[in-house]
mmCIF file of C-alpha atoms in Angstrom:
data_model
loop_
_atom_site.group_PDB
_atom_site.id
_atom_site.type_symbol
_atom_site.label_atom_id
_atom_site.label_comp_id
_atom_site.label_asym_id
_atom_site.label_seq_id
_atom_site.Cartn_x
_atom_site.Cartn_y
_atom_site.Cartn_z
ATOM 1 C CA UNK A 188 0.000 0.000 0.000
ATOM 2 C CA UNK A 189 1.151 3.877 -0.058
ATOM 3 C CA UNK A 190 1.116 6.521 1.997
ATOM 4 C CA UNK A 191 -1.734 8.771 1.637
ATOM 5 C CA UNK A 192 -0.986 12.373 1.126
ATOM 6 C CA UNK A 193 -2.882 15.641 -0.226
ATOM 7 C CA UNK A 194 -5.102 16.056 -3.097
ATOM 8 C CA UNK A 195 -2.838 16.163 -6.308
ATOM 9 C CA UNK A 196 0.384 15.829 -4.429
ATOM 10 C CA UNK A 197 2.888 13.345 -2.644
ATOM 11 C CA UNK A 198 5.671 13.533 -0.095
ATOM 12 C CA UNK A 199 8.952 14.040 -1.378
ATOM 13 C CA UNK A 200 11.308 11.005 -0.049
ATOM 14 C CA UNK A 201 13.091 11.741 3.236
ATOM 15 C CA UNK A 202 10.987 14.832 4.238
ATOM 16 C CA UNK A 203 9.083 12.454 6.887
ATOM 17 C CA UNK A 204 10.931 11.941 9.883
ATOM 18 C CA UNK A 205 8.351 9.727 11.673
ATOM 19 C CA UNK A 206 7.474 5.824 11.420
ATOM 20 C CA UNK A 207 3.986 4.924 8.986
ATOM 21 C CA UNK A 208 0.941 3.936 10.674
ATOM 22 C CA UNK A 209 -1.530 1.213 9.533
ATOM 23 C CA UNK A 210 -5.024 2.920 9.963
ATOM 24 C CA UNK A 211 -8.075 1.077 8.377
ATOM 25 C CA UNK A 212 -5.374 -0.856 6.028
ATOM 26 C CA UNK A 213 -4.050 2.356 4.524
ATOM 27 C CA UNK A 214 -0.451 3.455 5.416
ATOM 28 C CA UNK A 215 0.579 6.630 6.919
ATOM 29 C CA UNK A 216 2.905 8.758 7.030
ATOM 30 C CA UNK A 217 1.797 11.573 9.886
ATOM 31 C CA UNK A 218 2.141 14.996 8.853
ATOM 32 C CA UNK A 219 3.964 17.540 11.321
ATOM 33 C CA UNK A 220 2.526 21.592 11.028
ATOM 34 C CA UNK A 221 3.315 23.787 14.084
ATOM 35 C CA UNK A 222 4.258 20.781 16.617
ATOM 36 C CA UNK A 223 0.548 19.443 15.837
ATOM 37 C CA UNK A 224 -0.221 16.222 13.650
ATOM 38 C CA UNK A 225 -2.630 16.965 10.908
ATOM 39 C CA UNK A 226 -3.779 15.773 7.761
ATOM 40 C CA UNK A 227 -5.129 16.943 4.452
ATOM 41 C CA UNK A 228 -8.752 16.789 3.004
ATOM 42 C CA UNK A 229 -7.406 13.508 0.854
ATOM 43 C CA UNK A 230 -5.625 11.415 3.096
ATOM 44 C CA UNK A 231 -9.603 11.967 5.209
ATOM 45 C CA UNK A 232 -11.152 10.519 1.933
ATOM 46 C CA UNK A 233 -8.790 7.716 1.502
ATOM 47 C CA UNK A 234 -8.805 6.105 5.554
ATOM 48 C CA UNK A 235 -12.496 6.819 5.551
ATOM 49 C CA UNK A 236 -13.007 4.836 1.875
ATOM 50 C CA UNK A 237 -14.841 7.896 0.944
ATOM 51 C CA UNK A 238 -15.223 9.451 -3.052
ATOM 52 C CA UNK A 239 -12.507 11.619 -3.950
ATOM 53 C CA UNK A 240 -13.732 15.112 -2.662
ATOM 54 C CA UNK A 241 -16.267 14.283 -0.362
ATOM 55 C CA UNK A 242 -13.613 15.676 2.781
ATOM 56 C CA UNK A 243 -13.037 18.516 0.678
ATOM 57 C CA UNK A 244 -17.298 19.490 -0.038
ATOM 58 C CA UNK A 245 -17.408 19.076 4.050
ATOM 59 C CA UNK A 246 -14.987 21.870 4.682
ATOM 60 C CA UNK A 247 -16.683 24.183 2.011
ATOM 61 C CA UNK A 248 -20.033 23.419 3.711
ATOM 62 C CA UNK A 249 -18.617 23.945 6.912
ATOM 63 C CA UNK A 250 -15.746 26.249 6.562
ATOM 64 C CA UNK A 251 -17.420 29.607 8.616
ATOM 65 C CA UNK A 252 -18.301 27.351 11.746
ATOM 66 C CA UNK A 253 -14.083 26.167 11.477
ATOM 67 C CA UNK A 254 -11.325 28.317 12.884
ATOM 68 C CA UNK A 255 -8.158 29.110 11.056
ATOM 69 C CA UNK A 256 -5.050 28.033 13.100
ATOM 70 C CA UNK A 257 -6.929 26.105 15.117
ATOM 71 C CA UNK A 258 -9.074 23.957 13.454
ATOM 72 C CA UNK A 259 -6.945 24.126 9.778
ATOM 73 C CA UNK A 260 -3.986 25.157 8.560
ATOM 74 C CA UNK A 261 -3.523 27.015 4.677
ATOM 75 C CA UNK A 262 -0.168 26.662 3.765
ATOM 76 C CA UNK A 263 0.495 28.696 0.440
ATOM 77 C CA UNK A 264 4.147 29.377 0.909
ATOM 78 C CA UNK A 265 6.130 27.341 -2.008
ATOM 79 C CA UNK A 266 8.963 26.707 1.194
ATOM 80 C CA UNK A 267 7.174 25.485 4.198
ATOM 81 C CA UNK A 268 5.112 22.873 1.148
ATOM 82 C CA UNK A 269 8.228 21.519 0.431
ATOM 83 C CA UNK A 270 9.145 21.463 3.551
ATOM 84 C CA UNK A 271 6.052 19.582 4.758
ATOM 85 C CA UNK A 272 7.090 16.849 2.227
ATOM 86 C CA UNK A 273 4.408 17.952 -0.586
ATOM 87 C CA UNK A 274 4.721 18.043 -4.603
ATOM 88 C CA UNK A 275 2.556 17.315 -7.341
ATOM 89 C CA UNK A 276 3.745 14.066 -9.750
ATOM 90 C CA UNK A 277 4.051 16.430 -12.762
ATOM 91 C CA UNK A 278 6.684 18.469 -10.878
ATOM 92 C CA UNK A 279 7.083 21.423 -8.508
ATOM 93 C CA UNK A 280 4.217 22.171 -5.456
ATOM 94 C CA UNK A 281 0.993 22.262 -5.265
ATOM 95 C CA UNK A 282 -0.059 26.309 -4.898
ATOM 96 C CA UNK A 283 -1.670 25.839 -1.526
ATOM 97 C CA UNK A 284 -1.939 22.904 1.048
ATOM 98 C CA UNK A 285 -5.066 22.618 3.422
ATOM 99 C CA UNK A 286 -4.545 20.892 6.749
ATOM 100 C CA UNK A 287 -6.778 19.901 9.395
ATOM 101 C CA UNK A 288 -5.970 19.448 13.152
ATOM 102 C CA UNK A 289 -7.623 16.828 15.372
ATOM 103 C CA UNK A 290 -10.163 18.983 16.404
ATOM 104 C CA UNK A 291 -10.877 20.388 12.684
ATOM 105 C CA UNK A 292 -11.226 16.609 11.496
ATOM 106 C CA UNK A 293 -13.488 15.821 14.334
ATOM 107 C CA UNK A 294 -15.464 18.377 13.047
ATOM 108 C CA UNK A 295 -15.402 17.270 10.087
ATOM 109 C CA UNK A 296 -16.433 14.062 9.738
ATOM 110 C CA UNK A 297 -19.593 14.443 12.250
ATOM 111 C CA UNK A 298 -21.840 13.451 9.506
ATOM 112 C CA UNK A 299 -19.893 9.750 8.906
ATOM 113 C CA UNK A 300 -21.702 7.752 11.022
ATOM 114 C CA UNK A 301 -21.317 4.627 9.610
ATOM 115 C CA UNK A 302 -19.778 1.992 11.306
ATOM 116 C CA UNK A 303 -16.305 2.111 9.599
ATOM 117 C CA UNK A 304 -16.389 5.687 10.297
ATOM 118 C CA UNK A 305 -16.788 4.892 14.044
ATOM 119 C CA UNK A 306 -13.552 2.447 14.003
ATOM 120 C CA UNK A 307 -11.367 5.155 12.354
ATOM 121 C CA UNK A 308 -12.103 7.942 13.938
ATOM 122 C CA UNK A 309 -10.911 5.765 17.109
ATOM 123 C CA UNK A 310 -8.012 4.716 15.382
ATOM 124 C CA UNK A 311 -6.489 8.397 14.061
ATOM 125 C CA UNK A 312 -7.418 10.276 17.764
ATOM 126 C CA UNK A 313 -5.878 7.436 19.598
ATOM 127 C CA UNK A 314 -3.251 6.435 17.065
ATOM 128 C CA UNK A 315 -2.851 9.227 14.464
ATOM 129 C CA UNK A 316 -3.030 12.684 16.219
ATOM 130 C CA UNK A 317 -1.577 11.295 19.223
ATOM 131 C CA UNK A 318 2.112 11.880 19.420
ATOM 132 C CA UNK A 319 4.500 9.579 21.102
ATOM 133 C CA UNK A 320 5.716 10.997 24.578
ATOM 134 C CA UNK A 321 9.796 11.895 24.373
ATOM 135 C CA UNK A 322 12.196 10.014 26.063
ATOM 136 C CA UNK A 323 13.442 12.292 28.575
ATOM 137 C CA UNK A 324 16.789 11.651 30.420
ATOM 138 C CA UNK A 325 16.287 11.532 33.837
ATOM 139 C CA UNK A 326 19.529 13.205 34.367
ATOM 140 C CA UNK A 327 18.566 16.223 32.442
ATOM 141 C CA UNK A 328 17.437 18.605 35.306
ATOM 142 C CA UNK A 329 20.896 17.974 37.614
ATOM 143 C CA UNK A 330 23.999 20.463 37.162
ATOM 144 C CA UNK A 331 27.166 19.412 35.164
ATOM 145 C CA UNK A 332 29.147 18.520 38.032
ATOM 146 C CA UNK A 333 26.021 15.776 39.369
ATOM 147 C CA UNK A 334 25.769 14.612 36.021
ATOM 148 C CA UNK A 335 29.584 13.527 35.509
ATOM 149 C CA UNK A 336 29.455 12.098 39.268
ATOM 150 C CA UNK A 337 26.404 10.124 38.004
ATOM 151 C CA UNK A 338 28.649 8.728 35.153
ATOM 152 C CA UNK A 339 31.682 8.134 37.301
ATOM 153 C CA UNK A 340 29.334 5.886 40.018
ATOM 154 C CA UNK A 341 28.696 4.060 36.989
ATOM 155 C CA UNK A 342 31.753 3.289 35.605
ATOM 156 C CA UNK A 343 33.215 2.310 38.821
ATOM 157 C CA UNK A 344 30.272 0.024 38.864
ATOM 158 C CA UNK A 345 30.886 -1.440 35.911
ATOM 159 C CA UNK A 346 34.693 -1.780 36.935
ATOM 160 C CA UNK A 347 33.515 -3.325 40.072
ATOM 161 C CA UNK A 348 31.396 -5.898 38.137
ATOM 162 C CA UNK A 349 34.091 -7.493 35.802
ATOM 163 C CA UNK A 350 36.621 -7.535 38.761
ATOM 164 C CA UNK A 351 34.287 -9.498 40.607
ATOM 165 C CA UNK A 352 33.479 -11.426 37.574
ATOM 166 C CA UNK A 353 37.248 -12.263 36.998
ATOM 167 C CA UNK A 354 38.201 -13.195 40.345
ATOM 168 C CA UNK A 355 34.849 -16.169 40.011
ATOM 169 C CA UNK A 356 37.405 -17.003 37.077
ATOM 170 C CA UNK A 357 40.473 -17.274 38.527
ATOM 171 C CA UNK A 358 38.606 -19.611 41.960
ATOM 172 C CA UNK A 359 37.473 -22.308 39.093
ATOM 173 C CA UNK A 360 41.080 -22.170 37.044
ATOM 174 C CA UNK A 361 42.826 -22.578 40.787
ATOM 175 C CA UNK A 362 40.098 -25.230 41.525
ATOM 176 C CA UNK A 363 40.884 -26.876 38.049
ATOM 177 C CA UNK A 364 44.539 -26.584 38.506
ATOM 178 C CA UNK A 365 44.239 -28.215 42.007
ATOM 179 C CA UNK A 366 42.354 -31.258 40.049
ATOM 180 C CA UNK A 367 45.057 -31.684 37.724
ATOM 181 C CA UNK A 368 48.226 -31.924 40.210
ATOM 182 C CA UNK A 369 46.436 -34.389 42.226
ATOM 183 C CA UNK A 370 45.472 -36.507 38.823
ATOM 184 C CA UNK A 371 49.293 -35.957 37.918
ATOM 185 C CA UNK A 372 50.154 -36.937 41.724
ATOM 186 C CA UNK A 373 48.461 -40.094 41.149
ATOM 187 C CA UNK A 374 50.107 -40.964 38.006
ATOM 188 C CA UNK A 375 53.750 -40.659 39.725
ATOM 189 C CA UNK A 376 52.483 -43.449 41.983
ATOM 190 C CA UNK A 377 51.956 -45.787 39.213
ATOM 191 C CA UNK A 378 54.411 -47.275 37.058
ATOM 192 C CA UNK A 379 56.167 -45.345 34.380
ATOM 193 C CA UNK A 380 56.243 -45.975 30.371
ATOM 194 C CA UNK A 381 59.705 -46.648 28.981
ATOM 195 C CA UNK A 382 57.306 -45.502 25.460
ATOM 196 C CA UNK A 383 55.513 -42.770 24.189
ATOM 197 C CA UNK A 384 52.074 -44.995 23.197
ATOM 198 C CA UNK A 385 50.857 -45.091 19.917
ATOM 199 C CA UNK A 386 48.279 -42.195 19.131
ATOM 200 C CA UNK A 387 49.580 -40.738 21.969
ATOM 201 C CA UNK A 388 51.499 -37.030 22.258
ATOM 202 C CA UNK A 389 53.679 -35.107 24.454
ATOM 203 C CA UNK A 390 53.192 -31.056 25.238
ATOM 204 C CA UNK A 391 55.847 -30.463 23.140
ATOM 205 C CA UNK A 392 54.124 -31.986 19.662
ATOM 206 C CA UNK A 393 50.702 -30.315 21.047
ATOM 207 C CA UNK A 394 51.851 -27.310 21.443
ATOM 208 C CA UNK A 395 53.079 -27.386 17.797
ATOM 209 C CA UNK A 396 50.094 -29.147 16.331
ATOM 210 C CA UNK A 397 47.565 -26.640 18.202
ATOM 211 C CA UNK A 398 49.369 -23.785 16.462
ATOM 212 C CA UNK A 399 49.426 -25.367 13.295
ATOM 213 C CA UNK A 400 45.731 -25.747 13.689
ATOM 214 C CA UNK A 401 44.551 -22.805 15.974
ATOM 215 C CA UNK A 402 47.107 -20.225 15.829
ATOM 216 C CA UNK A 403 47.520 -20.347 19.722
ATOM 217 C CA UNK A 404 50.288 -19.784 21.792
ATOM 218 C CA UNK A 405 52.142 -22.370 23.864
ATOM 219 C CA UNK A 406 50.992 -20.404 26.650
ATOM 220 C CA UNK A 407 47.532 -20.697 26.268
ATOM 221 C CA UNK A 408 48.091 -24.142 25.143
ATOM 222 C CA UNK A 409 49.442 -25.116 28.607
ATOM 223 C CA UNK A 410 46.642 -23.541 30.558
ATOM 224 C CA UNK A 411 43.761 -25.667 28.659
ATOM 225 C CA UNK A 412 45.452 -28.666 29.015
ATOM 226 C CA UNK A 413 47.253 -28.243 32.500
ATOM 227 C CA UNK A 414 44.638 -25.187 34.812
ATOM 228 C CA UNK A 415 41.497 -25.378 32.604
ATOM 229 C CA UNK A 416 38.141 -27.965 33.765
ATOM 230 C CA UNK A 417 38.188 -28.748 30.365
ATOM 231 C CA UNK A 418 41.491 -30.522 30.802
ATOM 232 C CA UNK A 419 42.217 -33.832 29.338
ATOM 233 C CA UNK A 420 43.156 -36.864 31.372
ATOM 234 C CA UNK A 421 46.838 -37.783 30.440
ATOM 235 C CA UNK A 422 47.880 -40.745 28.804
ATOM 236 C CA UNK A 423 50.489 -41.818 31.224
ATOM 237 C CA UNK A 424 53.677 -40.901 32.238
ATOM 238 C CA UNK A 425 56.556 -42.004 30.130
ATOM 239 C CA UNK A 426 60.299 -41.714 30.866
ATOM 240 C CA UNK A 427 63.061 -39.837 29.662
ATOM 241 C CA UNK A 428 65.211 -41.728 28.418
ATOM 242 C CA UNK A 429 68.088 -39.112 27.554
ATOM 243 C CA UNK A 430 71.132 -39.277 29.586
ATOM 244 C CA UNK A 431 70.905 -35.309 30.610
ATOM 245 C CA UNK A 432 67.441 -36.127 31.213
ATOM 246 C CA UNK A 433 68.960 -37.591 34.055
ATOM 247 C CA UNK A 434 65.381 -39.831 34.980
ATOM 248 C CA UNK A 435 62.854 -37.292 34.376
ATOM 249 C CA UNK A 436 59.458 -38.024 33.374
ATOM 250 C CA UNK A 437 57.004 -36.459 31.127
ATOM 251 C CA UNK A 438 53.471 -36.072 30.556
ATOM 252 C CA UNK A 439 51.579 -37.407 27.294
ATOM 253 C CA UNK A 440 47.941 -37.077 26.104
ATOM 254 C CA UNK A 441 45.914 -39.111 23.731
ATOM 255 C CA UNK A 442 45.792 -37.193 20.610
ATOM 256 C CA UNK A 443 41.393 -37.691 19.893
ATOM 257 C CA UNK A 444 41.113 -36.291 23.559
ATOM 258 C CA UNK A 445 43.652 -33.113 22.777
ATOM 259 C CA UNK A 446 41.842 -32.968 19.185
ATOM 260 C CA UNK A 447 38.297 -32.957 20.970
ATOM 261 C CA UNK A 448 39.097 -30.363 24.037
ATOM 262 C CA UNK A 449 40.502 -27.787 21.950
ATOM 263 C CA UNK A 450 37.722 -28.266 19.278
ATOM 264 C CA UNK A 451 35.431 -27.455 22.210
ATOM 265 C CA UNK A 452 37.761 -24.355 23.565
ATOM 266 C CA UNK A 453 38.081 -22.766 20.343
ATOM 267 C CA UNK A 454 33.959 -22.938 19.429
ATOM 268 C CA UNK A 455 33.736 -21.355 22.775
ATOM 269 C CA UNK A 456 36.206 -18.411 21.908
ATOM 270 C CA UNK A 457 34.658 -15.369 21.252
ATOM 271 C CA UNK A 458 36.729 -12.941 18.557
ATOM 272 C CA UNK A 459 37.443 -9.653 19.583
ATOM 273 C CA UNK A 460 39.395 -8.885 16.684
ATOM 274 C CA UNK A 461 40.316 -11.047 13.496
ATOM 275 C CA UNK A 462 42.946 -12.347 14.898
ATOM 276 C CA UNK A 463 42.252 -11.637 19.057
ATOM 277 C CA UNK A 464 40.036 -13.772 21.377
ATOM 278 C CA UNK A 465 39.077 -14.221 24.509
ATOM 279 C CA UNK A 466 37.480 -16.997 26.958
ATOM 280 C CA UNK A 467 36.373 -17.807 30.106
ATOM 281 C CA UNK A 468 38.891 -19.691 31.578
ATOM 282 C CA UNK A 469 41.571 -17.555 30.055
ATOM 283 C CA UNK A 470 42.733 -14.496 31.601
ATOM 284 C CA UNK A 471 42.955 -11.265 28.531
ATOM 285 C CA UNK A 472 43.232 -11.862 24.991
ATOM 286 C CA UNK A 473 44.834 -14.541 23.124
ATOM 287 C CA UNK A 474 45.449 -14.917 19.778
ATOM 288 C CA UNK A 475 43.217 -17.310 17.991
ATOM 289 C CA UNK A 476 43.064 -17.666 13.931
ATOM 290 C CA UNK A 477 40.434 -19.874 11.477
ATOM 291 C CA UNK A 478 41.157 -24.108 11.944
ATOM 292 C CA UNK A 479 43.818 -24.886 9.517
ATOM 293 C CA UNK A 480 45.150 -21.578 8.498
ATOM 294 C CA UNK A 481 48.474 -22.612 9.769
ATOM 295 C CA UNK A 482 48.190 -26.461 8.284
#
């Protein structure tokens, strides 16, 4: 549907600056004059499914008991037409503009009586004529100086919030990292591998692989798999069998359970940048780039 306008002219696009209304199926576009909705003799015709001109014959017949300014509106200057949003489809403006306020279309239309009439005359006063209230800022009576302390109670609020937030963070990675030295604990107790197991992997080959795969850093690396819940359960222990090594042991995970827990850490990323990400067992940003980039 279109917006109905004056007799003989439309509004130009972008001289509106408020959202249609659906009134009786016909959409609207309200017309602004003098901080007052109003509307013309047509756009009457058209909501009320009325013959061209039968709005128009009702203000003749009734034009000495209406009052100028108050109950209509004559705009003949070529400037404040435009303005309005008016012009005729041949070109240029229409040479005068007739607009009626609420009360001058209550007036009006006294003689529709049918039902339809009934329903839109509802709709328009309660829809129509009826402007939106303002949003008003409830800060907008208080001096300069209240106003900036208002924003600063905020902020530190805010502040306040993610430090709170973050330390929650940092009690589950030191409760996670407490789970993992007692799994590793119990792993020292039982007999070590003189192997690395097949489709098994040490830190040092994850950290590599991850990279190839995620971008990340062996930092971040270490954290998922050694402070994070989310933490894998190792492999075994296997032995070190270099001299210099002098009997040391090291850690190794099965490869499906490394694949799977970073697969789950990296969906739960969220990017703050291309290449930057963050997540909630990590503390700040990490860099994190698309799977297989790197391959």
């Amino acid at each position: 549907m279109t917006t109905q306008t004056a007799a003989g002219s439309q509004p130009a696009a972008g001289t509106l600056h408020v959202s249609a209304l659906q009134i009786n199926g016909i959409t609207m576009a309200p017309i602004e004059h003098n901080d007052q909705r109003v509307m013309s003799l047509t756009m009457i015709d058209q909501v009320h499914q009325r013959p061209d001109g039968t709005a128009g014959r009702n203000f003749r017949e009734n034009r000495g008991r209406l009052v100028a300014g108050e109950d209509f509106f004559e705009i003949d200057q070529p400037d404040e037409i435009r303005r309005l949003g008016f012009s005729r489809p041949q070109g240029g403006v229409p040479a005068m503009v007739l607009l009626l306020t609420e009360t001058g279309y209550s007036m009006l239309v006294k003689s529709f009586t049918d039902d339809l009439a009934w329903h839109v005359q509802r709709q328009l006063v309660k829809s129509y004529f009826t402007k939106p209230a303002p949003v008003l800022d409830p800060l907008a009576g208080l001096p300069p100086e209240h106003r900036a302390l208002v924003a600063l109670m905020c902020d530190n609020a805010s502040i306040k919030a993610r430090q709170v937030e973050q330390a929650q963070v940092q009690a589950e990675q030191a409760t996670a990292l407490t789970m993992v030295d007692q799994r590793v604990s119990d792993m020292a107790d039982s007999m070590l591998l003189l192997a690395r197991p097949a489709g098994a992997e040490s830190i040092v080959h994850i950290r590599a692989r991850i990279n190839r795969l995620y971008g990340l850093p062996a930092r971040i690396v270490d954290e998922v798999l050694r402070q994070s819940p989310m933490a894998p359960k190792p492999a075994g222990m296997v032995k070190n069998a270099r001299e210099e090594a002098q009997g040391a042991s090291y850690a190794v995970f099965w490869t499906k359970d490394v694949s799977a827990v970073f697969s789950r850490f990296v969906n739960e990323c969220k990017h703050v940048t291309v290449t930057q990400a963050t997540h909630p067992y990590i503390t700040g940003r990490f860099k994190l780039v698309a799977a297989g980039r790197y391959a």
